[in-house]
Coordinates of N, CA, C and O in Angstrom, one line a residue:
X25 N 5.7 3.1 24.1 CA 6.6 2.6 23.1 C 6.1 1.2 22.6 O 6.9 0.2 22.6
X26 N 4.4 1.1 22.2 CA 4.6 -0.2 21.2 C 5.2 -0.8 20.4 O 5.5 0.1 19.6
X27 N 5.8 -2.0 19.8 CA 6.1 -2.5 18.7 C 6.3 -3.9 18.8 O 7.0 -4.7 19.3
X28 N 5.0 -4.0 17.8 CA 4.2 -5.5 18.2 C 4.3 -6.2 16.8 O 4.3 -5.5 15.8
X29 N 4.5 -7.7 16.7 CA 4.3 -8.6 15.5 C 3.4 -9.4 15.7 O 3.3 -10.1 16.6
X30 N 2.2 -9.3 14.3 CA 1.1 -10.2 14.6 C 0.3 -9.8 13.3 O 0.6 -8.9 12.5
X31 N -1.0 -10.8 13.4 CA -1.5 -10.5 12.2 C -2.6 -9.5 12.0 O -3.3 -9.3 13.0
X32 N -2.9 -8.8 10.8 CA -3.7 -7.4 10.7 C -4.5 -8.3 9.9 O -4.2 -9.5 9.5
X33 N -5.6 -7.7 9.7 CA -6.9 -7.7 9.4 C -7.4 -6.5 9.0 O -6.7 -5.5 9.2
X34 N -8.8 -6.3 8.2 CA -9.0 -5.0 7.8 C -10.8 -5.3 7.8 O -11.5 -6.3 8.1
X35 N -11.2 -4.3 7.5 CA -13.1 -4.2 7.9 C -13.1 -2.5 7.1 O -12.4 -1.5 7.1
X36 N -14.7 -3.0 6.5 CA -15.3 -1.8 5.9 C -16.4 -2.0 5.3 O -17.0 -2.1 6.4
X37 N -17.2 -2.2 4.5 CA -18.5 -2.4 3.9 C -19.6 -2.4 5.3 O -20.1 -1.4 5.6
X38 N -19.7 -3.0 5.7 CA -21.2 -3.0 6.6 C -20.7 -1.8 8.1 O -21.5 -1.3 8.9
X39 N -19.4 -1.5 8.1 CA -19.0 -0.8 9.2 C -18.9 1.0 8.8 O -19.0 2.0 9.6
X40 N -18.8 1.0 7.3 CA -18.7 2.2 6.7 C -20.2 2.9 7.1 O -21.3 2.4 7.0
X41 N -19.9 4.1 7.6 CA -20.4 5.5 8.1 C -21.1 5.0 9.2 O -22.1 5.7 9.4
X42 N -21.0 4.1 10.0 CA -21.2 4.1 11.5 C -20.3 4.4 12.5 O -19.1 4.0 12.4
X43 N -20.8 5.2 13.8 CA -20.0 5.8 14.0 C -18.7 4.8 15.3 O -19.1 3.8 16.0
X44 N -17.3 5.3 15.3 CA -16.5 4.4 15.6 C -16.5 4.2 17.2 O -17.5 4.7 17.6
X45 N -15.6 3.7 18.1 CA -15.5 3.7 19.5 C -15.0 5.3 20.0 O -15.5 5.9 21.0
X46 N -13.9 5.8 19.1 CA -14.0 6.8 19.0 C -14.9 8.0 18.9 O -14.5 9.1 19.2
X47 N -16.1 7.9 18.7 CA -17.1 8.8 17.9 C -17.0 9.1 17.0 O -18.1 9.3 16.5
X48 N -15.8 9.2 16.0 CA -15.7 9.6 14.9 C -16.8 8.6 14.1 O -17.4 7.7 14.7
X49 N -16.9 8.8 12.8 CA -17.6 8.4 12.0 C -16.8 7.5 11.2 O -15.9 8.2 10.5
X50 N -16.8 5.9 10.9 CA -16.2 5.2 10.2 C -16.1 5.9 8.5 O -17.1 6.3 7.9
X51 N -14.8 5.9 8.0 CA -14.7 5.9 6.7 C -13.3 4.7 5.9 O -12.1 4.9 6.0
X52 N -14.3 3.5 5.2 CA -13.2 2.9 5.0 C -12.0 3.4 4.2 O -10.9 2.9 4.2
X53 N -12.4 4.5 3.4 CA -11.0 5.0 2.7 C -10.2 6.1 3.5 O -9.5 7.0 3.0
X54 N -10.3 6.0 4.4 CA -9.6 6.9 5.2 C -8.4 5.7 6.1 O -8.6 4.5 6.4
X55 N -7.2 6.4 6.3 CA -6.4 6.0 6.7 C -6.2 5.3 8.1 O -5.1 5.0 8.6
X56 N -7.3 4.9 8.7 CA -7.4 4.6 10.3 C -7.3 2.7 10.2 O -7.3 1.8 9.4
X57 N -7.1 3.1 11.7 CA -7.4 1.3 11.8 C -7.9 1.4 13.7 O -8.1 2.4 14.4
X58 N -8.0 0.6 14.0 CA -8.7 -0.1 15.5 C -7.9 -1.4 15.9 O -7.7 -2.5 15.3
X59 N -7.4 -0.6 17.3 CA -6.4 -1.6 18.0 C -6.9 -1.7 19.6 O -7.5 -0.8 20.2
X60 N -6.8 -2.5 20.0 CA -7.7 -3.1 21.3 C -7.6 -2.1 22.4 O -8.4 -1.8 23.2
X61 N -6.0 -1.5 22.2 CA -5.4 -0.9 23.8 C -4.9 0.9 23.9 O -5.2 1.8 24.6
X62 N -4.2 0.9 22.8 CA -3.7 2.4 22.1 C -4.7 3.1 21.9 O -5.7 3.0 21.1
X63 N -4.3 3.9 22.8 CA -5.2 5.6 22.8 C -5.8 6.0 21.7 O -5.1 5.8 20.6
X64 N -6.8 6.6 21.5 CA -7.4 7.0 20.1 C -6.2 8.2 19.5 O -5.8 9.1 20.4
X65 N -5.8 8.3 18.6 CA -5.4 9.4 18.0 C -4.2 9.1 18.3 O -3.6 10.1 18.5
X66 N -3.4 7.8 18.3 CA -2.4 7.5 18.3 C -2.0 7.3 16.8 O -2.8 7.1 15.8
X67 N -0.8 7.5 16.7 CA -0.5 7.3 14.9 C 0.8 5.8 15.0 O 1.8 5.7 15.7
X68 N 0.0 4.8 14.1 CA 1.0 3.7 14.3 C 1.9 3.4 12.8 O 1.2 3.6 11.8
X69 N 2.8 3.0 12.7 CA 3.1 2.9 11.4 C 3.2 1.5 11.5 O 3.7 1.0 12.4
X70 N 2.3 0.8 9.9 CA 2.0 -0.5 10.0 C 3.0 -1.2 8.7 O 3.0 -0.7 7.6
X71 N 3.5 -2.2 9.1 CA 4.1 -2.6 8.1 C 4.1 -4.2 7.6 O 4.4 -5.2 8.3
X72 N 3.6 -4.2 6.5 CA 3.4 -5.2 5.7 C 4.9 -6.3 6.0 O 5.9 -5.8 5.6
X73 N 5.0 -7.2 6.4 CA 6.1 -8.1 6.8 C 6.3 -9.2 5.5 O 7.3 -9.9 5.2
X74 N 4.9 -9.0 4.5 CA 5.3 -10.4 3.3 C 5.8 -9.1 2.1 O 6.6 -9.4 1.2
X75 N 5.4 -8.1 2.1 CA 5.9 -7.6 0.9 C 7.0 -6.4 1.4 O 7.9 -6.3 0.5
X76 N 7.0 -5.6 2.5 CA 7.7 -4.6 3.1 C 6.9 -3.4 2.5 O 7.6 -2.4 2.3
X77 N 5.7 -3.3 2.2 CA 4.9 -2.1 2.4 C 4.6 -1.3 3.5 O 4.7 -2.0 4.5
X78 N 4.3 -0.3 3.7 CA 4.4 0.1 5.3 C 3.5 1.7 4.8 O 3.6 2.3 3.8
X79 N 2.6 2.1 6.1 CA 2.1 3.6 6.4 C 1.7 3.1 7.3 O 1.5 2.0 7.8
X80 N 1.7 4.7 7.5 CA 1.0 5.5 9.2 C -0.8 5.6 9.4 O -1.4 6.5 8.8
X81 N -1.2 5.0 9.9 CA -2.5 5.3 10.1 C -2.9 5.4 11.8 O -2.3 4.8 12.7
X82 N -4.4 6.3 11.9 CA -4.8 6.8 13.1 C -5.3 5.8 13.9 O -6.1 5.2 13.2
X83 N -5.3 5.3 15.2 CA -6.0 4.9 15.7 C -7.6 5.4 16.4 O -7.8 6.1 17.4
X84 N -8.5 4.9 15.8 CA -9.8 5.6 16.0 C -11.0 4.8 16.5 O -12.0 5.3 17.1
X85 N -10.7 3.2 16.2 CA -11.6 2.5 17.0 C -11.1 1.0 17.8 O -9.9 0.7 18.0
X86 N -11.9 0.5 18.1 CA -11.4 -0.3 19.2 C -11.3 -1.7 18.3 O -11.7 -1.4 17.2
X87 N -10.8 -2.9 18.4 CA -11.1 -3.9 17.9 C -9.3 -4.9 17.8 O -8.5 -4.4 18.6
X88 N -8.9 -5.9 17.0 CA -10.0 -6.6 16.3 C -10.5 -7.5 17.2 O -10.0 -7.5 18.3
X89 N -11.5 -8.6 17.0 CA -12.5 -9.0 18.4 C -12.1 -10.7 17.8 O -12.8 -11.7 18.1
X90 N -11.1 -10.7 16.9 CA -10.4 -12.2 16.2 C -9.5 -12.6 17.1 O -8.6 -11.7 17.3
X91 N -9.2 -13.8 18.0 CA -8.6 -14.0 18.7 C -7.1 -14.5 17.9 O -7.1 -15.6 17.4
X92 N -5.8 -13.5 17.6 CA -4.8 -13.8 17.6 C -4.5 -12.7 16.5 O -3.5 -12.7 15.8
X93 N -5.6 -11.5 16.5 CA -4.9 -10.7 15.3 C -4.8 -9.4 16.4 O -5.6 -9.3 17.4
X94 N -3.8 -8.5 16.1 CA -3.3 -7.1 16.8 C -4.0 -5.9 16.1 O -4.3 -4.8 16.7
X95 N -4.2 -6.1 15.3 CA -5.0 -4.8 14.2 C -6.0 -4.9 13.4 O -5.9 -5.9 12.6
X96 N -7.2 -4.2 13.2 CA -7.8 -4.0 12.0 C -7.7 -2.5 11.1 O -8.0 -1.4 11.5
X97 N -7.2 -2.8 10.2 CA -6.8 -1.4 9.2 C -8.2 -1.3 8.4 O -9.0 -2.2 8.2
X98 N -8.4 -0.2 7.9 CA -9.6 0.3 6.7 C -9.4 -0.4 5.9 O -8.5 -1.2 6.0
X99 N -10.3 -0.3 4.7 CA -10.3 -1.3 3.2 C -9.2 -0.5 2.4 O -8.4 -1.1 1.7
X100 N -9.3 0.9 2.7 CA -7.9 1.4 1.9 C -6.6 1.2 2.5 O -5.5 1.2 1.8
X101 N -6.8 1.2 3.8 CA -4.8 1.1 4.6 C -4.8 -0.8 3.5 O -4.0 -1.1 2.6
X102 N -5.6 -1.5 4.0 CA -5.2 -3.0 3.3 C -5.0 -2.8 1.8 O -4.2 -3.5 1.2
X103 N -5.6 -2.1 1.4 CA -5.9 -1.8 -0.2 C -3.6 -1.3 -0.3 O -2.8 -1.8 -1.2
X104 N -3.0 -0.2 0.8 CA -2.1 0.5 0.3 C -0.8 -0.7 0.6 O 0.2 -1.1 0.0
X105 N -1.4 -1.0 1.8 CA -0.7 -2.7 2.5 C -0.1 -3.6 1.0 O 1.0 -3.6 0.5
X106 N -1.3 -4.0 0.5 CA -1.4 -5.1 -0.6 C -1.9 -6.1 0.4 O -1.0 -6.9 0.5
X107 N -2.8 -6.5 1.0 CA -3.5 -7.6 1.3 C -4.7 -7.3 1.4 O -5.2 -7.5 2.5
X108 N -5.6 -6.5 0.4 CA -6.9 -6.3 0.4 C -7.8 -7.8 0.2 O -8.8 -8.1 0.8
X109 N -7.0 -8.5 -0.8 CA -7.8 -9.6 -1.5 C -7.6 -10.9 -0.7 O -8.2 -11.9 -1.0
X110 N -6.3 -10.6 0.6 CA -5.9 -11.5 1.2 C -6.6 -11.9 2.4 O -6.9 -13.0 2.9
X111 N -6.8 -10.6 2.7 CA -7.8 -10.8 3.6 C -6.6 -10.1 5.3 O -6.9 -9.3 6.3
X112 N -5.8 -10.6 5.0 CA -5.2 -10.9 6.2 C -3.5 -10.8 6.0 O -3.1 -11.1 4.9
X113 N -2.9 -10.4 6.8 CA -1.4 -10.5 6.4 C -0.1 -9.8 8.2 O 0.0 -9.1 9.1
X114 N 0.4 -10.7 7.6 CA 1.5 -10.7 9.1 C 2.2 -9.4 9.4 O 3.3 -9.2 8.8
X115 N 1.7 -8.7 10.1 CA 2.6 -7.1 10.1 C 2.9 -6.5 11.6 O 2.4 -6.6 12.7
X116 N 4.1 -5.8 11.1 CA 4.4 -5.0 12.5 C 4.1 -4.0 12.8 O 4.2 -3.2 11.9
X117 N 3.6 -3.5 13.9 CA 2.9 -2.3 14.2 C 3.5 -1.4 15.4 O 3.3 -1.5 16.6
X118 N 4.2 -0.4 14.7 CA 5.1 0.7 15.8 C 4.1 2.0 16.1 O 3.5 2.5 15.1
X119 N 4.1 2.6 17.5 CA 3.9 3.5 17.8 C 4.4 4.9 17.2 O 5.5 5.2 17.8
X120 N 4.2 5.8 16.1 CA 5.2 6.8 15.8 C 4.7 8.3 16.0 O 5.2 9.2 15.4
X121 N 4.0 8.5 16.8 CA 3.2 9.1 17.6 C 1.8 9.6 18.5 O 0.7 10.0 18.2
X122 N 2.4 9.4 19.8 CA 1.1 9.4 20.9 C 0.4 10.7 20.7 O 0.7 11.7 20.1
X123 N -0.8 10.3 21.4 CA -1.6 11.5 21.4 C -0.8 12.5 22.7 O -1.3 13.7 22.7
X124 N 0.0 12.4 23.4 CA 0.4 13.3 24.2 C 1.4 14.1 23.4 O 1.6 15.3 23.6
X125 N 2.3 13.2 22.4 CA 3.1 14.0 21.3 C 2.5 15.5 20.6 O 3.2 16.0 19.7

């Protein structure tokens, strides 16, 4: 039962189609993000705290390796967020289903 406050971050260009901690294959338009501790194939719903934007995305790789952020989302989860250009943005991040679910 995660549900954490803290800041996201997002990653894609030099990371796009290498493959993730996961094994899967990075795609920044796809819905994932990489969280340090949560099981792969965990589904977290992330929510934007400055504008109240919010989705679900997969956890598939490990990260972020920034000391004080909880998340890195794809260039598209930031893109659906609204802090693609920001860079960065303060959000909450709930567990909304485990991979044992």
């Amino acid at each position: 039962h995660y549900d954490a406050v803290g800041v996201a971050s997002w990653y894609g260009g030099r990371h796009h189609g290498r493959r993730t901690a996961s094994g899967q294959v990075y795609d920044m338009d796809a819905l994932t993000a990489a969280h340090p501790t949560l099981p792969f194939g965990t589904r977290v719903q992330v929510t934007n705290l400055e504008n109240g934007r919010s989705i679900v995305l997969t956890i598939n790789d490990r990260g972020p390796f920034v000391n004080g952020r909880i998340i890195d989302v794809s260039r598209r989860a930031a893109e659906q967020l609204g802090f693609l250009h920001k860079g960065v943005a303060r959000v909450r991040v709930r567990v909304v289903a485990s991979v044992a679910e």
